[in-house]
Coordinates of C-alpha atoms in Angstrom, one line a residue:
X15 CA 0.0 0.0 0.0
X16 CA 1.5 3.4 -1.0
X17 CA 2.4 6.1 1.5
X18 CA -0.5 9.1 1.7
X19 CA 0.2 12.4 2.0
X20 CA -2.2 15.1 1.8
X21 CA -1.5 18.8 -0.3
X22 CA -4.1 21.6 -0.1
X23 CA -2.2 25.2 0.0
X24 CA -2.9 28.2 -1.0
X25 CA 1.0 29.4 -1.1
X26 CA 2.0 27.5 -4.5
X27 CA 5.3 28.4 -4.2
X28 CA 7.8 25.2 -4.2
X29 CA 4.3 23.1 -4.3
X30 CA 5.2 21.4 -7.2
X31 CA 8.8 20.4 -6.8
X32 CA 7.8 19.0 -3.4
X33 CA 5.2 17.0 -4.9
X34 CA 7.1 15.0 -7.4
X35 CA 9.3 14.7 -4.7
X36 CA 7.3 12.8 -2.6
X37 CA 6.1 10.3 -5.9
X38 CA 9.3 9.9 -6.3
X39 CA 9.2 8.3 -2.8
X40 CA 6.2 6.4 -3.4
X41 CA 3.7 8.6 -2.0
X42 CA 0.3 8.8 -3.5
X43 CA -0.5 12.6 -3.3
X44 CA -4.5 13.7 -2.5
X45 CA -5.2 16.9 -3.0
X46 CA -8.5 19.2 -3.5
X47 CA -9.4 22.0 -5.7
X48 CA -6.9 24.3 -6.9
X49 CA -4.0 22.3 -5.7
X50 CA -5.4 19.1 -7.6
X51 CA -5.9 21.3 -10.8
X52 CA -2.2 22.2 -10.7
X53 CA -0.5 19.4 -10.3
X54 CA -2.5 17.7 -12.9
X55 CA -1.7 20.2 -15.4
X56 CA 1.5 19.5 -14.5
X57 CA 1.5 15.4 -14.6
X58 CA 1.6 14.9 -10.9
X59 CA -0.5 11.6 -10.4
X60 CA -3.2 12.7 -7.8
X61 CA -6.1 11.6 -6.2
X62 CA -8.8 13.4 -5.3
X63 CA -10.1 13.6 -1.8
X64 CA -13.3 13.0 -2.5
X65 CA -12.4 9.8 -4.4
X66 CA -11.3 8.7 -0.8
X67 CA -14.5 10.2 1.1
X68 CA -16.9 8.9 -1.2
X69 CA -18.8 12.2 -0.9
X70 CA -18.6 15.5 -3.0
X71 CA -17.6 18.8 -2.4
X72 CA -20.5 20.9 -1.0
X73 CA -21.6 24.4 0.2
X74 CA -19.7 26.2 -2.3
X75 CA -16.7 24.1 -1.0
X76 CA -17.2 24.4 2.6
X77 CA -17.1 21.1 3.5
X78 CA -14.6 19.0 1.6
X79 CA -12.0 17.2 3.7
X80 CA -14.4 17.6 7.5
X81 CA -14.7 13.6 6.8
X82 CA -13.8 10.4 8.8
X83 CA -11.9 9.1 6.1
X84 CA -9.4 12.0 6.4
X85 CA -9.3 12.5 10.1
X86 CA -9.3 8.8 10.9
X87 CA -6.3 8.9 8.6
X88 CA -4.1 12.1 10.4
X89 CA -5.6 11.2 14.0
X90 CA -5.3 7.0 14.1
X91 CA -2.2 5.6 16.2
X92 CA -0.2 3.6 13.4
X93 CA 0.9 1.5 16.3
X94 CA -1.7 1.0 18.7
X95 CA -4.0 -2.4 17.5
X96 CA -7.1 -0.7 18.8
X97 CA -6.5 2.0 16.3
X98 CA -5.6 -0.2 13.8
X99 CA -8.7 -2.7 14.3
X100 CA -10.7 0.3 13.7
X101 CA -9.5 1.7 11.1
X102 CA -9.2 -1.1 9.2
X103 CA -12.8 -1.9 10.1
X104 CA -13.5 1.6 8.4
X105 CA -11.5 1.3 5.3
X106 CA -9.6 4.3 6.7
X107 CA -6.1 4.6 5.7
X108 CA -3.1 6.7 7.4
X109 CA -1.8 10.0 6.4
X110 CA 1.7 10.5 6.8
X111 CA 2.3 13.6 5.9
X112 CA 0.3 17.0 5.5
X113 CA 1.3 20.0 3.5
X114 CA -1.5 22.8 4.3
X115 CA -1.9 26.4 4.4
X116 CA -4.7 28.7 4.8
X117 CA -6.8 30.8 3.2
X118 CA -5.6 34.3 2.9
X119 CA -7.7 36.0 5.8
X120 CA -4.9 38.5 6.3
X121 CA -4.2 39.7 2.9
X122 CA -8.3 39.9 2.1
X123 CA -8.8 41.9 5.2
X124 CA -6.2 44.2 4.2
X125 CA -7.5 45.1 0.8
X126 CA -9.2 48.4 0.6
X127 CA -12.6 48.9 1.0
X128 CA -12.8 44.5 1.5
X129 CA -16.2 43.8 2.2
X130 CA -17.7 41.6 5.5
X131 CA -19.1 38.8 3.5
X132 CA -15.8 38.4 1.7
X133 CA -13.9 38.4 4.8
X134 CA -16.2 35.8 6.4
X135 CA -15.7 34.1 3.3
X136 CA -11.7 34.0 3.7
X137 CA -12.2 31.9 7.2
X138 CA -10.2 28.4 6.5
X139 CA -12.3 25.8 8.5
X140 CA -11.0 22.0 6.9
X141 CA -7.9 24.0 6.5
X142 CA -7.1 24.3 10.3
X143 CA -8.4 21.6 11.3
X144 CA -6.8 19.1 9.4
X145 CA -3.3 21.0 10.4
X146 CA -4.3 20.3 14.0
X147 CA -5.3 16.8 13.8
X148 CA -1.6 16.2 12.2
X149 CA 0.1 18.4 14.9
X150 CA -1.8 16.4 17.7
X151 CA -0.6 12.9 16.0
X152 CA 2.8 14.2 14.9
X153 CA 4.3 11.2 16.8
X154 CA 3.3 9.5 13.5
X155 CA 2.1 12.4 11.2
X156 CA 4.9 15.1 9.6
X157 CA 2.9 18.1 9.0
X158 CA 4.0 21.4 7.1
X159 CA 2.8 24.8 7.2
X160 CA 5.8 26.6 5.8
X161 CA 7.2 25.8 2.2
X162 CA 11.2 26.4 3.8
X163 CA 10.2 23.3 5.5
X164 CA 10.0 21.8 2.5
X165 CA 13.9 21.1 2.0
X166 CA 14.1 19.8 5.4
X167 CA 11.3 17.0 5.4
X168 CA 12.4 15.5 1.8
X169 CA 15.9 15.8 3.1
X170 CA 15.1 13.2 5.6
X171 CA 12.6 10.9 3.8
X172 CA 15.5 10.4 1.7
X173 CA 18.1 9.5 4.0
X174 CA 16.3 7.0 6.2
X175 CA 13.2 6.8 5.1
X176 CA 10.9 9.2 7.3
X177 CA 11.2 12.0 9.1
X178 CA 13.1 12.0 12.5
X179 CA 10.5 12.5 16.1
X180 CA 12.6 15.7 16.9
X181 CA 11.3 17.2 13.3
X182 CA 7.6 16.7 13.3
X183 CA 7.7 17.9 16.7
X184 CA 9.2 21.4 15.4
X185 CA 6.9 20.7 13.1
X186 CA 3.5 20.7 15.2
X187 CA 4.7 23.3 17.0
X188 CA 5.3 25.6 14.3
X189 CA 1.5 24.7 13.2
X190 CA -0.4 26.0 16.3
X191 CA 1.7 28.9 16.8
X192 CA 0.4 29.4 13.0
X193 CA -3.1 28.1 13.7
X194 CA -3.3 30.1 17.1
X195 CA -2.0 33.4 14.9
X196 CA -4.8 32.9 12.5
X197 CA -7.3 32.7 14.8
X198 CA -6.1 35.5 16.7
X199 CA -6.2 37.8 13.2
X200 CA -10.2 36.4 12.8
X201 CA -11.0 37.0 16.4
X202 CA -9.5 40.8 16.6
X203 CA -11.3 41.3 12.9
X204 CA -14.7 40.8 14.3
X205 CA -14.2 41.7 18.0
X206 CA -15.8 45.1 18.9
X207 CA -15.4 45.5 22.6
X208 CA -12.1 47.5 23.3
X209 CA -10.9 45.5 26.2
X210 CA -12.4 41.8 25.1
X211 CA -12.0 39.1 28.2
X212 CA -9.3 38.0 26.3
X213 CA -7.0 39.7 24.4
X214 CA -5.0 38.2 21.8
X215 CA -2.2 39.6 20.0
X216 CA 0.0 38.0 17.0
X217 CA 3.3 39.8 16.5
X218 CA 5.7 38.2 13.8
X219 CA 9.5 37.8 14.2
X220 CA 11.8 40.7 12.2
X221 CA 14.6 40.0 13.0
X222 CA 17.0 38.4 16.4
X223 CA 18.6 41.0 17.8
X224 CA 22.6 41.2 19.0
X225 CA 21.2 41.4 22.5
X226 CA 18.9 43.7 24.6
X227 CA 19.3 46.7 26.5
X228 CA 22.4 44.9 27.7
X229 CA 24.5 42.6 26.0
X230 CA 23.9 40.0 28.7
X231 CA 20.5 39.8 27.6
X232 CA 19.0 38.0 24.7
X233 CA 16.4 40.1 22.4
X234 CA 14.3 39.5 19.2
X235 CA 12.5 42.4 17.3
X236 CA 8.2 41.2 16.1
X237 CA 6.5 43.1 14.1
X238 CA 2.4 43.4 13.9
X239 CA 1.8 41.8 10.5
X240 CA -1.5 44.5 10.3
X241 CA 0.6 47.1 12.2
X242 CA 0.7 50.8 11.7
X243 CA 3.7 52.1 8.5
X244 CA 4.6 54.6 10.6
X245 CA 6.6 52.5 12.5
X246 CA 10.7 51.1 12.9
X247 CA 9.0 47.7 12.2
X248 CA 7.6 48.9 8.7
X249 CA 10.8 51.3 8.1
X250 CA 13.2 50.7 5.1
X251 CA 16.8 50.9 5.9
X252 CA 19.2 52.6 3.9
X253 CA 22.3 51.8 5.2
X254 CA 24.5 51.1 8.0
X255 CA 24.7 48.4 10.9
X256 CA 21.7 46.4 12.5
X257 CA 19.6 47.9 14.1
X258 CA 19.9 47.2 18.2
X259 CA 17.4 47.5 21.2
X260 CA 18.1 50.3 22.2
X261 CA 18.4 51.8 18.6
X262 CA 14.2 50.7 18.6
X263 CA 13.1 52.3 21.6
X264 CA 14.6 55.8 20.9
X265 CA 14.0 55.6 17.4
X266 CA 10.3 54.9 18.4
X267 CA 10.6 57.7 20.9
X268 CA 11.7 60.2 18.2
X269 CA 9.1 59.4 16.1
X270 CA 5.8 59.3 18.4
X271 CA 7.3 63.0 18.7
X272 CA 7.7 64.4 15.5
X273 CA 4.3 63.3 14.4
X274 CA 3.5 65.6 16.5
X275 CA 4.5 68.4 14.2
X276 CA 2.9 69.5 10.3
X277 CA 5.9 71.9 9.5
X278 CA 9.3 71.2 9.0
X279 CA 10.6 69.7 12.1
X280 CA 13.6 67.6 13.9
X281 CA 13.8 65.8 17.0
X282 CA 17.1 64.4 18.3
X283 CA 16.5 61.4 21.6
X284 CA 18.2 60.2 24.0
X285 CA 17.2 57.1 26.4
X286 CA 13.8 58.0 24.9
X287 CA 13.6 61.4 26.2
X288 CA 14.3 64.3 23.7
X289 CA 16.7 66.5 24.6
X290 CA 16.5 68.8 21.2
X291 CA 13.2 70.0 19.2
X292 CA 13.3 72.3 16.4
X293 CA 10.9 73.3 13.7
X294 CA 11.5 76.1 11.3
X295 CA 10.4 76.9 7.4
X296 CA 12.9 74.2 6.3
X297 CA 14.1 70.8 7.5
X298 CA 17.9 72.4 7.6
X299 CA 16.6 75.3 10.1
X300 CA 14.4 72.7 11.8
X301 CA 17.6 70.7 12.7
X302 CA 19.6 73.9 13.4
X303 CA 17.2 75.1 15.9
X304 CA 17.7 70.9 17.4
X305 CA 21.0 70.9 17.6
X306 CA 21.0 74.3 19.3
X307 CA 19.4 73.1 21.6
X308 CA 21.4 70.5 23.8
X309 CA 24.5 70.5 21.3
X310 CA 26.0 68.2 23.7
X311 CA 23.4 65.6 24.5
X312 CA 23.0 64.9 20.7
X313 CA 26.3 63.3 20.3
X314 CA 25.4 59.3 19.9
X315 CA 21.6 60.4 19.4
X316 CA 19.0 60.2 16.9
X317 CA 17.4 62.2 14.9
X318 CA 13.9 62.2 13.1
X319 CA 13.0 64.5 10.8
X320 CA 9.5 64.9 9.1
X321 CA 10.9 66.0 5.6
X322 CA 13.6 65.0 3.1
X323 CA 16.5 65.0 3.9
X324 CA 18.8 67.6 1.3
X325 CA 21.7 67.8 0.8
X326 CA 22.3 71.2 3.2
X327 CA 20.6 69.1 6.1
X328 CA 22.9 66.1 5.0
X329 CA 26.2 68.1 5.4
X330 CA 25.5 69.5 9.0
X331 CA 24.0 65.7 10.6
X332 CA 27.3 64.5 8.6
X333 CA 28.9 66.4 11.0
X334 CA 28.4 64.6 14.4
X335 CA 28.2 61.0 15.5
X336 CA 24.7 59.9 15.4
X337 CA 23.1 56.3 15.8
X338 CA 19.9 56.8 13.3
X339 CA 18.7 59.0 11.1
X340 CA 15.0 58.9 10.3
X341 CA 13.3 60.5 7.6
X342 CA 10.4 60.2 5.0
X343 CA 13.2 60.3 2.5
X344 CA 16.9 61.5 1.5
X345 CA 17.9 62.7 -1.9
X346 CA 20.7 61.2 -3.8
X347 CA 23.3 63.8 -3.1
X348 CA 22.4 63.3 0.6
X349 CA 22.8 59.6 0.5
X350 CA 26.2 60.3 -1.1
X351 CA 27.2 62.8 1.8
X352 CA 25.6 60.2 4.7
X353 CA 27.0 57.0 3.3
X354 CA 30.3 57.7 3.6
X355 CA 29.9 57.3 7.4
X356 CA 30.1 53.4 7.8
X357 CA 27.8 52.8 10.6
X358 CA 25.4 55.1 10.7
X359 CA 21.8 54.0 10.3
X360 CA 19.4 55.8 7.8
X361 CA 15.9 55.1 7.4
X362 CA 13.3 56.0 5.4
X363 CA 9.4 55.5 6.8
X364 CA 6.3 56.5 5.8
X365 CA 4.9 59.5 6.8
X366 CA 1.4 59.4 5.8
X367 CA 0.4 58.2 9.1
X368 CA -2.9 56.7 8.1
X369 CA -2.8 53.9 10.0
X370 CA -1.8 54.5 13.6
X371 CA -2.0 51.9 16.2
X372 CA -5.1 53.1 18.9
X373 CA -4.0 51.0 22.0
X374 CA -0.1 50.8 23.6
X375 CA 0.7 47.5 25.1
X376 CA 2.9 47.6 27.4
X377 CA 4.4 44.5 29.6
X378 CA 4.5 44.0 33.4
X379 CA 5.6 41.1 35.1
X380 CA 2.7 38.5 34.9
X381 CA 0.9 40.8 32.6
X382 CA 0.1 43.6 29.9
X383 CA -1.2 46.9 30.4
X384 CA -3.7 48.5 27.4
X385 CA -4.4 52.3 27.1
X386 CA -5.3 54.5 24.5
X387 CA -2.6 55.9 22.9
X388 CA -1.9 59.8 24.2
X389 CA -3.3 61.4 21.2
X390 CA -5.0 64.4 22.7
X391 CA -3.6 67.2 21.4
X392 CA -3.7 70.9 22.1
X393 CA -7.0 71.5 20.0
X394 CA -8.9 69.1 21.9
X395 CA -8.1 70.8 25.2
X396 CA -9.9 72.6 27.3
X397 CA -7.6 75.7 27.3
X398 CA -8.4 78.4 29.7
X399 CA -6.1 81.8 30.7
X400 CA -6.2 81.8 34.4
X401 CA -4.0 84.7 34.6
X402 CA -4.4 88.5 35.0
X403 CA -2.2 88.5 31.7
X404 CA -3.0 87.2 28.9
X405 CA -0.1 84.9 26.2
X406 CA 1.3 87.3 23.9
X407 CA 1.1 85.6 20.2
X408 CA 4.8 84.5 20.6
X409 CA 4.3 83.2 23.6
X410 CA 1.2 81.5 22.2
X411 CA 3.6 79.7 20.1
X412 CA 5.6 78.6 22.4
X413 CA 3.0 77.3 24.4
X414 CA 2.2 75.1 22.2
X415 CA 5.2 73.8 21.3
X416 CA 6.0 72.9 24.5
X417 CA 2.5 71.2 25.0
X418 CA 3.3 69.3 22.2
X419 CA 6.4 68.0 23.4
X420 CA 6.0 67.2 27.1
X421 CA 3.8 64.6 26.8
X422 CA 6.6 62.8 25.5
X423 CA 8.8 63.1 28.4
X424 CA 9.2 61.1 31.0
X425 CA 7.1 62.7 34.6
X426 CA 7.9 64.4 36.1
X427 CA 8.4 66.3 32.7
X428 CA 9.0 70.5 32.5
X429 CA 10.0 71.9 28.8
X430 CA 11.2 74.9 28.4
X431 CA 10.6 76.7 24.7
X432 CA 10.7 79.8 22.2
X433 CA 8.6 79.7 19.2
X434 CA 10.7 76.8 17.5
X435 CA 12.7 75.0 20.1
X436 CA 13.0 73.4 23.0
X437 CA 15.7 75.1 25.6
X438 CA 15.4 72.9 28.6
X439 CA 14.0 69.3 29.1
X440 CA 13.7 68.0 32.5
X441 CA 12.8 64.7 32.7
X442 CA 12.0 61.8 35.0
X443 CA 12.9 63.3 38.8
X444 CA 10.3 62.5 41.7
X445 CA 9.5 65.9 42.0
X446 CA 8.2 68.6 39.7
X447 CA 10.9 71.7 40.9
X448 CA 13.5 69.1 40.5
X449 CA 12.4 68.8 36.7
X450 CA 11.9 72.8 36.5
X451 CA 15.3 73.2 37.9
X452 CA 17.3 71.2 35.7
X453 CA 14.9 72.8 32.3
X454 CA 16.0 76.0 33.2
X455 CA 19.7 75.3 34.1
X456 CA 19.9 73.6 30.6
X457 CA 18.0 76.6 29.0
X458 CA 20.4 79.6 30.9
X459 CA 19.9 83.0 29.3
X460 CA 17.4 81.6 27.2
X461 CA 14.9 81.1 29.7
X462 CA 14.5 85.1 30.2
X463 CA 10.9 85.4 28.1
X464 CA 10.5 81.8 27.1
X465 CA 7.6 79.6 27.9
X466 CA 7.7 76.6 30.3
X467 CA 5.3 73.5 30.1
X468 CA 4.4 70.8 32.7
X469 CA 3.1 67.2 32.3
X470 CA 0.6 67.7 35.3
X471 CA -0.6 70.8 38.0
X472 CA 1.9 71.8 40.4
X473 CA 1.2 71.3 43.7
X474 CA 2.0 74.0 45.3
X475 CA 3.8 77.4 43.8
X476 CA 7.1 76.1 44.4
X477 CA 7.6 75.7 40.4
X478 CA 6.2 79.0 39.3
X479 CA 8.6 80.7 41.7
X480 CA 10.9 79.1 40.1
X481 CA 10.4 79.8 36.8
X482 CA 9.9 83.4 38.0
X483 CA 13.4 83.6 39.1
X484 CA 14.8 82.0 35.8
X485 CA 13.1 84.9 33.3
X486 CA 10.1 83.0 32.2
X487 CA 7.4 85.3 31.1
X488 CA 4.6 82.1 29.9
X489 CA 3.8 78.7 31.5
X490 CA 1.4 76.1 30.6
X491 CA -0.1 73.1 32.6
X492 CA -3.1 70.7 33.1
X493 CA -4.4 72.5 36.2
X494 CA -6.7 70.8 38.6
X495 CA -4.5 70.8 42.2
X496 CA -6.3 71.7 45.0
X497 CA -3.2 74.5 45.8
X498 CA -4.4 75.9 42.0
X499 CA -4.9 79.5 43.7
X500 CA -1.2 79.3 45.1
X501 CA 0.1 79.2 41.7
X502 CA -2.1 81.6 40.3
X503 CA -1.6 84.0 42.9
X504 CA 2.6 83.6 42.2
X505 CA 1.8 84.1 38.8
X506 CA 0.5 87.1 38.7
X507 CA 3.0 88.4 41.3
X508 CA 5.3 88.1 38.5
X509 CA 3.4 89.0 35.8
X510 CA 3.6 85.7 34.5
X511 CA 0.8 84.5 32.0
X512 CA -0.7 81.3 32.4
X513 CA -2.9 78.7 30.8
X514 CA -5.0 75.5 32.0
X515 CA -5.4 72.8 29.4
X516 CA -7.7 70.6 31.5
X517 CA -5.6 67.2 30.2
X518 CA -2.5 65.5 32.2
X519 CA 0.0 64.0 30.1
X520 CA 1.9 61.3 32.3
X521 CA 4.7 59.4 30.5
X522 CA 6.0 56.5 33.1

């Protein structure tokens, strides 16, 4: 009796090769549909499966291989005389090997405009099911899901005759990770509730990593296969080394800040807290005004920018020793001017920002925390002058500049700003002076007349006195401590204009 192995894919490529393959070994190949219609036109000898089930295709080819015949034949113990005694007594022969993949849920759900019924449609049932029933009995069964396993199974059904316990194991396990991804793409398509009672999430493996945040500690980079574009995991590198961990997390960083900006702008990170923002009426001025402002912290930084990169912009980041440069895209002559330096990293992503991911996941020992993402900007706020004086329209502007970039430091966060830059960034101390203090240290002279922003209210004046004493003229903040009056009152004792927005915007 010849060997059985069973071929339905969707993924042709390699199919066929692998097919004559296995006659070649004495299998007898069953297939269905499309599969079946290939290899015949291509003289594989094939049998049908429901030449084996005895009963047709039905329900628009619904229900083809959801038989006894089949199952029997992946599920039965070849070893076990129970099993055997049955089968037998069923006509139901064994399957040794199934070569499956699914239909293509994923790419019909991210067609434009795709329409319910055709997604519906697009859910693999036999399809699944048959690769599970393999992957249960892979202690007999060889099952394949991925065509680079291909090489590997005819490999060793040539050298000893079947494939080895240790390979159909990988095997099976590769097949409900794929299986469990599948379902977890169907189940997140038709789930409406934001926070389900279960939340799954299917993330696919970019690339291993030369370690983590350390290099004592292993790391791997996954990407969302139906992920936002604006995004390192969807970027297109240029040029220079692999990307590492840490490389990811400020490049990220720098990015979920620029977006914040429509006109030209740069931002250069560090540890994932800016410490330079510039806009201006071109991307070279934009970066001018970043650099300006923490000259030294930039050093081993990175940049984004939310324009091209030309070849005026190219000559001044060409300058100084930078880990990434991130952009929408770089000319020639500014790929000419940045390749020159060996290591550095350029990449080009898109910046139409359609598709932006709505929750951040974020991991905890034992668990995940989900939020919204932080996209409430200054128009949505409530913004109210609390003052005696009123913003002047300079300090309007940089007002909101500062509002735009806070949210994106680490709290306890305090910016300090003009109309196109930041001049102090204090980030990440356990208490808010602490924060204003080192903003205003960083921005010196600069602070006289420039506007200072906070992540949350102050709880007491202790921060407007501050500012007071450092020259600012302008502060913004979420307002809402009971001590409000305090601050107001300090305010105005320095004829210092300020503004409630109504919103926190906490960064842990």
């Amino acid at each position: 009796m010849a060997k059985r192995a069973l071929i339905s894919v969707s993924n042709k490529d390699g199919i066929l090769e692998f097919a004559k393959e296995l006659v070649a070994l004495d299998y007898e190949i069953l297939s269905t549909g499309g599969t079946k219609k290939m290899l015949q036109d291509n003289d594989v000898p094939v049998t049908a499966v429901d030449e084996v089930t005895k009963f047709p295709e039905i329900l628009d080819g619904r229900v083809k291989t959801l038989n006894p015949l089949i199952h029997g034949g992946l599920l039965g113990k070849f070893d076990d005389p129970s099993h055997q005694a049955q089968m037998n007594e069923h006509g139901i022969e064994p399957i040794e090997i199934v070569c499956v993949n699914l239909y293509p849920f994923v790419e019909t759900i991210s067609k434009p405009n795709v329409t319910w019924d055709d997604a519906i449609e697009n859910i693999d049932i036999g399809g699944p099911t048959m690769l599970r029933s393999a992957a249960k009995n892979h202690q007999y069964v060889t099952v394949i899901v991925d065509s680079d396993d291909y090489a590997k199974v005819l490999e060793e059904l040539k050298a000893q005759g079947s494939t080895g316990l240790e390979t159909r194991k990988r095997l099976a396990a590769k097949v409900f990770r794929h299986t469990a991804a599948y379902d977890s793409y169907i189940s997140n398509y038709l789930t409406e509730e934001e926070f389900p009672e279960n939340l799954t999430m299917t993330y696919e493996l970019k690339q291993t990593l030369r370690y983590g945040e350390n290099p004592h500690q292993k790391a791997a980079f996954y990407q969302k296969r139906l992920g936002s574009d604006f995004s390192l995991a969807y970027a297109t590198q240029l040029h220079g080394k692999e990307l590492s961990y840490n490389n990811i997390q400020d490049g990220n960083a720098a990015l979920q800040i620029v977006k914040e900006f429509d006109i030209p702008s740069a931002v250069a990170v560090k540890h994932m807290n800016p410490c330079g923002v510039g806009t201006g009426t071109t991307i070279e001025e934009a970066f001018d005004k970043a650099y300006e402002a923490d000259p030294t912290s930039i050093f081993g930084g990175i940049i984004a920018l939310n324009r091209e990169v030309d070849v005026a912009t190219a000559e001044k980041l060409s300058g100084i020793f930078l880990e990434i440069i991130i952009a929408p895209s770089f000319t020639e002559e500014a790929l000419a001017i940045l390749t020159q330096k060996k290591n550095i990293r350029l990449m080009t992503i898109n910046f139409a920002q359609e598709n932006q991911d709505k929750l951040k996941v974020v991991s905890v020992e034992g668990g995940l925390l989900v939020q919204e993402d932080d996209a409430f900007g200054f128009a949505e706020a409530d913004v109210k002058v609390v003052t005696d004086r009123e913003p002047t329209e300079e300090e309007w502007a940089a007002l909101k500049l500062g509002w735009a970039v806070v949210k994106h430091v680490k709290s306890n966060a305090i910016v300090v700003t003009d109309t196109q830059m930041t001049l102090g960034v204090g980030a990440g101390q356990m208490n808010r002076v602490g924060s204003a203090k080192i903003a205003l240290e960083q921005a010196g002279e600069k602070a006289k007349g420039a506007a200072l922003a906070s992540d949350a209210f102050f709880p007491m004046n202790d921060t407007v006195e501050t500012a007071a004493s450092a020259g600012i003229t302008a502060i913004i903040q979420p307002g809402g401590s009971i001590k409000d009056q305090d601050s107001i009152d300090k305010a105005n004792e320095y004829g210092i204009a300020m503004i409630f927005t109504g919103v926190r915007h906490f960064k842990h």
